[in-house]
PDB file of C-alpha atoms and ligand atoms in Angstrom:
ATOM      1  CA  MET A   1      -0.140   0.253  -0.021  1.00  0.00           C
ATOM      2  CA  ALA A   2       1.012   3.519  -0.995  1.00  0.00           C
ATOM      3  CA  LYS A   3       2.399   5.555   2.459  1.00  0.00           C
ATOM      4  CA  THR A   4       0.320   8.501   2.977  1.00  0.00           C
ATOM      5  CA  PRO A   5       2.298  12.018   3.875  1.00  0.00           C
ATOM      6  CA  LYS A   6       2.078  12.418   7.457  1.00  0.00           C
ATOM      7  CA  VAL A   7       3.216  15.343  10.131  1.00  0.00           C
ATOM      8  CA  SER A   8       3.821  15.549  13.619  1.00  0.00           C
ATOM      9  CA  ILE A   9       2.586  18.514  15.105  1.00  0.00           C
ATOM     10  CA  VAL A  10       4.760  18.765  18.388  1.00  0.00           C
ATOM     11  CA  MET A  11       4.436  21.512  21.019  1.00  0.00           C
ATOM     12  CA  GLY A  12       5.744  22.008  24.479  1.00  0.00           C
ATOM     13  CA  SER A  13       2.721  22.721  26.906  1.00  0.00           C
ATOM     14  CA  ASP A  14      -1.120  21.968  25.922  1.00  0.00           C
ATOM     15  CA  SER A  15      -1.435  25.887  26.672  1.00  0.00           C
ATOM     16  CA  ASP A  16      -0.197  26.191  22.495  1.00  0.00           C
ATOM     17  CA  MET A  17      -3.074  23.963  21.259  1.00  0.00           C
ATOM     18  CA  PRO A  18      -5.218  26.863  20.643  1.00  0.00           C
ATOM     19  CA  VAL A  19      -2.794  28.290  18.493  1.00  0.00           C
ATOM     20  CA  LEU A  20      -2.456  24.648  16.328  1.00  0.00           C
ATOM     21  CA  GLU A  21      -5.481  24.280  15.767  1.00  0.00           C
ATOM     22  CA  THR A  22      -5.247  26.091  11.904  1.00  0.00           C
ATOM     23  CA  CYS A  23      -2.516  24.783  11.191  1.00  0.00           C
ATOM     24  CA  LEU A  24      -4.221  20.968  11.819  1.00  0.00           C
ATOM     25  CA  SER A  25      -7.151  21.596   9.978  1.00  0.00           C
ATOM     26  CA  THR A  26      -5.396  23.925   6.954  1.00  0.00           C
ATOM     27  CA  LEU A  27      -3.045  19.705   7.356  1.00  0.00           C
ATOM     28  CA  LYS A  28      -6.366  17.829   6.986  1.00  0.00           C
ATOM     29  CA  LYS A  29      -7.876  19.720   3.935  1.00  0.00           C
ATOM     30  CA  PHE A  30      -4.426  18.958   2.036  1.00  0.00           C
ATOM     31  CA  GLY A  31      -5.283  14.966   3.335  1.00  0.00           C
ATOM     32  CA  VAL A  32      -1.851  14.730   5.375  1.00  0.00           C
ATOM     33  CA  GLU A  33      -2.360  12.282   8.710  1.00  0.00           C
ATOM     34  CA  VAL A  34      -1.104  14.994  11.492  1.00  0.00           C
ATOM     35  CA  GLU A  35      -0.393  13.340  14.832  1.00  0.00           C
ATOM     36  CA  VAL A  36      -0.158  15.900  17.579  1.00  0.00           C
ATOM     37  CA  ARG A  37       1.837  15.532  20.778  1.00  0.00           C
ATOM     38  CA  VAL A  38       2.932  17.424  23.682  1.00  0.00           C
ATOM     39  CA  CYS A  39       6.877  16.778  24.499  1.00  0.00           C
ATOM     40  CA  SER A  40       9.177  19.490  26.021  1.00  0.00           C
ATOM     41  CA  ALA A  41      12.821  20.553  25.027  1.00  0.00           C
ATOM     42  CA  HIS A  42      13.810  21.286  28.697  1.00  0.00           C
ATOM     43  CA  ARG A  43      11.182  19.403  30.880  1.00  0.00           C
ATOM     44  CA  THR A  44      10.342  16.183  28.646  1.00  0.00           C
ATOM     45  CA  PRO A  45      14.173  16.026  27.450  1.00  0.00           C
ATOM     46  CA  ASP A  46      14.588  12.531  26.782  1.00  0.00           C
ATOM     47  CA  LYS A  47      11.039  12.280  24.881  1.00  0.00           C
ATOM     48  CA  ALA A  48      12.171  14.738  23.163  1.00  0.00           C
ATOM     49  CA  ALA A  49      15.104  13.462  21.960  1.00  0.00           C
ATOM     50  CA  ALA A  50      13.907   9.686  21.216  1.00  0.00           C
ATOM     51  CA  PHE A  51      10.611  11.107  19.295  1.00  0.00           C
ATOM     52  CA  ALA A  52      13.005  12.316  16.871  1.00  0.00           C
ATOM     53  CA  ARG A  53      14.816   9.488  16.850  1.00  0.00           C
ATOM     54  CA  GLY A  54      12.232   7.646  15.850  1.00  0.00           C
ATOM     55  CA  ALA A  55      10.045  10.047  13.416  1.00  0.00           C
ATOM     56  CA  GLU A  56      11.476   8.691  10.675  1.00  0.00           C
ATOM     57  CA  ALA A  57      10.547   5.342  11.104  1.00  0.00           C
ATOM     58  CA  ASP A  58       7.656   5.546  12.584  1.00  0.00           C
ATOM     59  CA  GLY A  59       6.376   7.458   8.717  1.00  0.00           C
ATOM     60  CA  VAL A  60       6.467  10.462   9.591  1.00  0.00           C
ATOM     61  CA  ASP A  61       7.762  13.075   7.174  1.00  0.00           C
ATOM     62  CA  VAL A  62       7.688  17.049   7.890  1.00  0.00           C
ATOM     63  CA  ILE A  63       8.046  17.377  11.833  1.00  0.00           C
ATOM     64  CA  ILE A  64       6.279  21.413  13.261  1.00  0.00           C
ATOM     65  CA  ALA A  65       7.760  21.649  16.744  1.00  0.00           C
ATOM     66  CA  ALA A  66       5.004  24.471  18.553  1.00  0.00           C
ATOM     67  CA  ALA A  67       6.946  26.835  21.508  1.00  0.00           C
ATOM     68  CA  GLY A  68       7.116  29.689  23.390  1.00  0.00           C
ATOM     69  CA  LYS A  69       8.949  31.180  25.430  1.00  0.00           C
ATOM     70  CA  ALA A  70      12.642  30.400  25.114  1.00  0.00           C
ATOM     71  CA  ALA A  71      11.937  27.953  22.496  1.00  0.00           C
ATOM     72  CA  HIS A  72      14.074  25.358  22.240  1.00  0.00           C
ATOM     73  CA  LEU A  73      11.765  22.661  21.277  1.00  0.00           C
ATOM     74  CA  PRO A  74      11.896  22.939  17.352  1.00  0.00           C
ATOM     75  CA  GLY A  75      15.915  23.294  17.634  1.00  0.00           C
ATOM     76  CA  VAL A  76      16.421  20.356  19.988  1.00  0.00           C
ATOM     77  CA  LEU A  77      14.220  18.254  17.861  1.00  0.00           C
ATOM     78  CA  ALA A  78      16.547  19.513  14.920  1.00  0.00           C
ATOM     79  CA  ALA A  79      19.657  18.233  16.673  1.00  0.00           C
ATOM     80  CA  PHE A  80      17.733  14.462  16.532  1.00  0.00           C
ATOM     81  CA  THR A  81      16.378  14.051  13.205  1.00  0.00           C
ATOM     82  CA  VAL A  82      17.171  14.665   9.474  1.00  0.00           C
ATOM     83  CA  LEU A  83      13.765  15.253   8.630  1.00  0.00           C
ATOM     84  CA  PRO A  84      12.760  18.761   8.635  1.00  0.00           C
ATOM     85  CA  VAL A  85      11.598  20.752  11.716  1.00  0.00           C
ATOM     86  CA  ILE A  86       9.437  23.368  10.756  1.00  0.00           C
ATOM     87  CA  GLY A  87      10.146  25.724  13.934  1.00  0.00           C
ATOM     88  CA  LEU A  88       6.383  27.887  14.949  1.00  0.00           C
ATOM     89  CA  PRO A  89       7.509  30.720  17.417  1.00  0.00           C
ATOM     90  CA  ILE A  90       3.927  30.862  19.947  1.00  0.00           C
ATOM     91  CA  GLN A  91       3.368  33.645  21.537  1.00  0.00           C
ATOM     92  CA  SER A  92       4.191  34.885  24.279  1.00  0.00           C
ATOM     93  CA  SER A  93       2.739  36.266  27.870  1.00  0.00           C
ATOM     94  CA  THR A  94       6.052  38.394  28.971  1.00  0.00           C
ATOM     95  CA  LEU A  95       6.971  39.009  25.734  1.00  0.00           C
ATOM     96  CA  ASP A  96       4.793  39.469  22.833  1.00  0.00           C
ATOM     97  CA  GLY A  97       6.785  36.017  21.397  1.00  0.00           C
ATOM     98  CA  LEU A  98       9.598  38.072  20.113  1.00  0.00           C
ATOM     99  CA  ASP A  99      12.001  35.695  22.765  1.00  0.00           C
ATOM    100  CA  SER A 100       9.764  32.593  21.101  1.00  0.00           C
ATOM    101  CA  LEU A 101      10.767  33.931  17.645  1.00  0.00           C
ATOM    102  CA  LEU A 102      14.465  34.193  18.130  1.00  0.00           C
ATOM    103  CA  SER A 103      14.755  31.477  20.143  1.00  0.00           C
ATOM    104  CA  ILE A 104      13.712  29.368  17.454  1.00  0.00           C
ATOM    105  CA  VAL A 105      15.191  31.284  14.441  1.00  0.00           C
ATOM    106  CA  GLN A 106      19.146  32.305  15.317  1.00  0.00           C
ATOM    107  CA  MET A 107      20.581  27.961  14.788  1.00  0.00           C
ATOM    108  CA  PRO A 108      23.961  27.804  14.337  1.00  0.00           C
ATOM    109  CA  SER A 109      24.829  25.935  10.442  1.00  0.00           C
ATOM    110  CA  GLY A 110      24.309  22.480  10.674  1.00  0.00           C
ATOM    111  CA  VAL A 111      20.860  22.631  11.695  1.00  0.00           C
ATOM    112  CA  PRO A 112      18.780  24.620  10.345  1.00  0.00           C
ATOM    113  CA  VAL A 113      14.416  24.576  11.216  1.00  0.00           C
ATOM    114  CA  ALA A 114      12.448  26.064   8.734  1.00  0.00           C
ATOM    115  CA  THR A 115      10.663  29.429  11.560  1.00  0.00           C
ATOM    116  CA  VAL A 116       8.103  30.406  10.236  1.00  0.00           C
ATOM    117  CA  ALA A 117       5.765  34.137  11.391  1.00  0.00           C
ATOM    118  CA  ILE A 118       4.603  34.299  15.781  1.00  0.00           C
ATOM    119  CA  ASN A 119       1.260  32.303  15.304  1.00  0.00           C
ATOM    120  CA  GLY A 120       1.887  31.604  12.220  1.00  0.00           C
ATOM    121  CA  SER A 121       0.325  28.103  12.100  1.00  0.00           C
ATOM    122  CA  GLU A 122      -1.776  27.899   8.784  1.00  0.00           C
ATOM    123  CA  ASN A 123       1.732  28.925   6.734  1.00  0.00           C
ATOM    124  CA  ALA A 124       3.273  26.017   9.209  1.00  0.00           C
ATOM    125  CA  ALA A 125       1.293  23.624   7.169  1.00  0.00           C
ATOM    126  CA  LEU A 126       1.394  25.200   4.160  1.00  0.00           C
ATOM    127  CA  LEU A 127       5.872  24.551   4.509  1.00  0.00           C
ATOM    128  CA  ALA A 128       5.181  20.902   5.878  1.00  0.00           C
ATOM    129  CA  VAL A 129       2.388  20.793   2.186  1.00  0.00           C
ATOM    130  CA  GLN A 130       4.811  22.472   0.302  1.00  0.00           C
ATOM    131  CA  MET A 131       8.155  20.421   1.858  1.00  0.00           C
ATOM    132  CA  MET A 132       6.192  17.434   1.013  1.00  0.00           C
ATOM    133  CA  GLY A 133       4.916  18.596  -3.001  1.00  0.00           C
ATOM    134  CA  GLY A 134       8.493  16.537  -4.197  1.00  0.00           C
ATOM    135  CA  THR A 135       7.378  13.498  -2.875  1.00  0.00           C
ATOM    136  CA  TYR A 136       3.654  13.170  -3.181  1.00  0.00           C
ATOM    137  CA  PRO A 137       2.207  14.672  -6.773  1.00  0.00           C
ATOM    138  CA  GLU A 138      -1.676  14.453  -5.640  1.00  0.00           C
ATOM    139  CA  LEU A 139      -0.452  17.270  -2.359  1.00  0.00           C
ATOM    140  CA  ARG A 140       1.409  19.597  -5.143  1.00  0.00           C
ATOM    141  CA  LEU A 141      -1.986  19.348  -7.117  1.00  0.00           C
ATOM    142  CA  ARG A 142      -3.687  20.169  -4.055  1.00  0.00           C
ATOM    143  CA  MET A 143      -1.388  23.879  -3.634  1.00  0.00           C
ATOM    144  CA  HIS A 144      -1.896  24.155  -7.071  1.00  0.00           C
ATOM    145  CA  ALA A 145      -5.074  24.270  -7.215  1.00  0.00           C
ATOM    146  CA  TYR A 146      -5.128  25.940  -2.829  1.00  0.00           C
ATOM    147  CA  LYS A 147      -3.192  28.960  -5.190  1.00  0.00           C
ATOM    148  CA  ARG A 148      -5.828  29.437  -7.792  1.00  0.00           C
ATOM    149  CA  GLU A 149      -8.640  29.191  -5.076  1.00  0.00           C
ATOM    150  CA  MET A 150      -6.893  32.497  -3.283  1.00  0.00           C
ATOM    151  CA  ALA A 151      -6.143  34.453  -6.110  1.00  0.00           C
ATOM    152  CA  GLU A 152      -9.717  34.106  -7.536  1.00  0.00           C
ATOM    153  CA  ALA A 153     -10.601  35.295  -3.200  1.00  0.00           C
ATOM    154  CA  VAL A 154      -8.330  38.354  -4.363  1.00  0.00           C
ATOM    155  CA  GLU A 155     -10.310  39.364  -7.157  1.00  0.00           C
ATOM    156  CA  THR A 156     -13.871  38.487  -5.471  1.00  0.00           C
ATOM    157  CA  LYS A 157     -12.603  41.132  -2.966  1.00  0.00           C
ATOM    158  CA  ASP A 158     -11.017  43.954  -5.856  1.00  0.00           C
ATOM    159  CA  ARG A 159     -14.092  43.946  -7.555  1.00  0.00           C
ATOM    160  CA  ASN A 160     -16.484  43.897  -4.502  1.00  0.00           C
ATOM    161  CA  LEU A 161     -14.476  46.099  -3.319  1.00  0.00           C
ATOM    162  CA  GLN A 162     -14.726  48.205  -6.506  1.00  0.00           C
ATOM    163  CA  GLU A 163     -18.663  48.210  -7.051  1.00  0.00           C
ATOM    164  CA  LYS A 164     -18.635  49.897  -3.483  1.00  0.00           C
ATOM    165  CA  TRP A 165     -17.053  52.464  -3.797  1.00  0.00           C
ATOM    166  CA  LYS A 166     -18.008  53.381  -7.439  1.00  0.00           C
ATOM    167  CA  GLY A 167     -18.604  57.043  -8.037  1.00  0.00           C
ATOM    168  CA  MET A 168     -18.281  58.137  -4.334  1.00  0.00           C
TER     169      MET A 168
HETATM  170  C1  LIG B 201       6.662  26.652  26.581  1.00  0.00           C
HETATM  171  O1  LIG B 201       6.944  27.237  27.480  1.00  0.00           O
HETATM  172  C2  LIG B 201       5.482  26.280  25.569  1.00  0.00           C
HETATM  173  O2  LIG B 201       5.550  26.108  24.882  1.00  0.00           O
HETATM  174  C3  LIG B 201       4.980  26.833  26.180  1.00  0.00           C
HETATM  175  O3  LIG B 201       4.079  27.924  24.983  1.00  0.00           O
HETATM  176  C4  LIG B 201       5.180  28.001  26.985  1.00  0.00           C
HETATM  177  C5  LIG B 201       4.217  27.848  28.460  1.00  0.00           C
HETATM  178  O4  LIG B 201       4.466  26.632  28.841  1.00  0.00           O
HETATM  179  P1  LIG B 201       3.181  26.505  30.410  1.00  0.00           P
HETATM  180  O5  LIG B 201       3.900  27.181  31.082  1.00  0.00           O
HETATM  181  O6  LIG B 201       2.531  27.285  29.479  1.00  0.00           O
HETATM  182  O7  LIG B 201       3.436  24.983  29.876  1.00  0.00           O
HETATM  183  O8  LIG B 201       7.432  25.492  26.567  1.00  0.00           O
END
């Protein structure tokens, strides 16, 4: 049986889950198999290492790792796997997510983490789909359709605004 595309969404705490709902639903819309895990680089470091080490054998194609504050989870997972890791900085209560963003994006050479915007949940999912497009042709086709629909939606908004303000 052909393998289905699979993404692991890993978050540092279940308090991150509200941000990840969009990520989850976007991946589901593309027909991607998703597993959702809580795993902390600081509170459960051994689990984080074991998860990342086993992800490839578990059939995971891409890992999306979300974390806030001193957000080391994406980098730690990337250290233990050759799978692509997308880092999703969570907006924190004290520094507005700038702490999370910088903790995730400033990886040293040799261990990349593809970082999306603070709370950029949808883009994390779309980037994962695009990364898997070379392996799964149906995902690439769906991404083409997604881009067309997005452009059509903008054109509809443009027409509606022109109509509304005509002659004013
Ligand atoms: C990080 O610390 C988590 O990713 C979360 O964003 C933040 C706060 O975690 P909780 O104290 O809410 O569990 O590890």
